[in-house]
Amino acid sequence: MKRTLAAFALSSTAVLCAAFPVLADDDKTAAICAEAEDRYVELFGHPSDQEEGVVVVKMYKYNFCPGELVVPVGTTVRWVNVDKRTSHSVIVPNEPESDRAFPEETIEYTFLTEGDQEYLCGPHWETQNMIGMVTVTSK
């Protein structure tokens, strides 16, 4: 039986993902985040990295996209809900939970303290593991 290179690549990927579930999760997250960016462009007419003065994190299918980022002190992060039906919130260290962001709504926070700062979605961090990380560096 003749196997194509594409079929070999797919079967090899399946074996690797079965042997290394983290790789499968990374691939799944990457696909979800690509969908989130497509949805962002559909809603706002331009890529998220073209926003001025903020770093955008999309909230989509119980994920923060990107899930981890590195920013200098003083950076404002804008979380944008690009889901169609679900609301999300953001809890950053030592701050109260934000209001819920419904589809197409945003939440902003300016990071003024250096270090790793885990944040989470109030209604979804326990059930969906919706947790992100911002590493804040000196300028």
Coordinates of C-alpha atoms in Angstrom, one line a residue:
M1 CA 0.0 0.0 0.0
K2 CA 1.4 3.4 -1.0
R3 CA 1.2 6.1 1.6
T4 CA 1.4 9.8 0.8
L5 CA 3.7 12.1 2.6
A6 CA 0.6 14.0 3.9
A7 CA -0.9 10.7 5.3
F8 CA 2.4 9.9 7.0
A9 CA 2.6 13.4 8.5
L10 CA -0.9 13.1 9.8
S11 CA -0.3 9.7 11.3
S12 CA 3.0 10.8 12.8
T13 CA 1.3 13.8 14.4
A14 CA -1.5 11.6 15.8
V15 CA 1.1 9.3 17.4
L16 CA 3.0 12.2 18.8
C17 CA -0.1 13.8 20.2
A18 CA -1.2 10.5 21.8
A19 CA 2.3 10.0 23.3
F20 CA 2.5 13.7 24.4
P21 CA -0.9 15.0 25.3
V22 CA 0.6 18.5 26.0
L23 CA 1.4 18.7 22.2
A24 CA -2.2 18.0 21.4
D25 CA -3.4 20.6 23.9
D26 CA -0.9 23.1 22.4
D27 CA -2.3 22.4 18.9
K28 CA -5.9 22.7 20.1
T29 CA -5.1 26.0 21.8
A30 CA -3.3 27.3 18.8
A31 CA -6.3 26.5 16.6
I32 CA -8.7 28.1 19.0
C33 CA -6.5 31.2 19.2
A34 CA -6.4 31.4 15.4
E35 CA -10.2 31.2 15.3
A36 CA -10.3 34.0 18.0
E37 CA -8.1 36.2 15.8
D38 CA -10.3 35.6 12.8
R39 CA -13.4 36.5 14.8
Y40 CA -11.6 39.7 16.0
V41 CA -10.9 40.7 12.4
E42 CA -14.5 39.9 11.5
L43 CA -15.9 42.1 14.3
F44 CA -13.4 45.0 14.2
G45 CA -12.1 45.0 10.6
H46 CA -8.4 44.7 11.4
P47 CA -6.0 42.4 13.2
S48 CA -5.7 42.7 17.0
D49 CA -2.0 43.7 16.8
Q50 CA -3.0 46.9 15.0
E51 CA -4.6 48.4 18.1
E52 CA -2.7 51.4 19.3
G53 CA -1.7 51.9 22.9
V54 CA -2.9 48.5 24.2
V55 CA -2.0 44.8 23.9
V56 CA -5.1 42.8 23.0
V57 CA -5.9 39.5 24.6
K58 CA -9.0 37.7 23.0
M59 CA -11.4 35.8 25.2
Y60 CA -12.8 32.9 23.2
K61 CA -14.0 29.4 23.9
Y62 CA -12.9 29.6 27.5
N63 CA -9.3 30.6 26.5
F64 CA -7.3 33.7 26.8
C65 CA -5.5 34.3 23.5
P66 CA -2.6 34.6 23.9
G67 CA -2.5 32.8 27.2
E68 CA 0.8 34.2 28.2
L69 CA 2.4 37.6 27.3
V70 CA 5.4 39.7 28.3
V71 CA 4.9 43.5 28.5
P72 CA 6.8 46.4 29.9
V73 CA 5.6 48.3 33.0
G74 CA 2.8 50.7 32.2
T75 CA 1.3 48.6 29.4
T76 CA -2.5 48.5 29.2
V77 CA -3.9 45.1 28.3
R78 CA -7.3 45.1 26.6
W79 CA -9.3 41.8 27.0
V80 CA -11.8 41.5 24.2
N81 CA -14.7 39.0 24.3
V82 CA -15.0 37.6 20.8
D83 CA -17.3 34.7 21.8
K84 CA -20.8 34.7 20.4
R85 CA -22.8 34.0 23.6
T86 CA -20.6 33.7 26.7
S87 CA -19.6 36.5 29.1
H88 CA -16.2 36.7 30.8
S89 CA -14.6 38.7 33.5
V90 CA -11.0 39.3 34.5
I91 CA -9.4 39.1 37.9
V92 CA -5.9 40.5 38.2
P93 CA -3.8 40.2 41.5
N94 CA -4.9 42.5 44.3
E95 CA -7.9 43.9 42.3
P96 CA -11.6 43.2 42.5
E97 CA -13.2 41.2 39.7
S98 CA -14.1 43.3 36.6
D99 CA -17.6 43.6 35.4
R100 CA -18.7 40.9 32.9
A101 CA -17.7 41.5 29.3
F102 CA -20.4 40.3 27.0
P103 CA -19.7 39.5 23.3
E104 CA -17.8 42.4 21.6
E105 CA -17.2 44.2 24.9
T106 CA -13.8 44.9 26.5
I107 CA -12.0 45.1 29.8
E108 CA -8.8 47.1 30.3
Y109 CA -6.1 47.1 33.0
T110 CA -2.7 48.9 33.1
F111 CA 0.1 46.8 34.7
L112 CA 2.3 48.9 36.9
T113 CA 4.1 46.3 38.9
E114 CA 6.9 44.1 37.6
G115 CA 6.8 40.4 37.8
D116 CA 4.6 37.4 36.8
Q117 CA 1.0 38.1 37.3
E118 CA -1.5 35.4 36.8
Y119 CA -5.0 36.5 36.0
L120 CA -8.2 34.5 35.5
C121 CA -11.8 34.6 34.3
G122 CA -14.1 34.8 37.3
P123 CA -16.8 32.5 36.1
H124 CA -14.6 30.1 34.2
W125 CA -11.3 29.6 35.9
E126 CA -12.3 26.6 38.0
T127 CA -14.6 24.8 35.6
Q128 CA -12.7 25.6 32.3
N129 CA -9.2 26.4 33.6
M130 CA -9.5 29.9 32.0
I131 CA -6.2 31.3 33.4
G132 CA -3.6 33.6 31.8
M133 CA -0.2 35.0 32.7
V134 CA 1.3 38.4 32.2
T135 CA 5.0 38.9 32.8
V136 CA 5.6 42.6 33.4
T137 CA 9.2 43.7 32.9
S138 CA 11.0 47.0 33.5
K139 CA 11.1 49.4 30.6

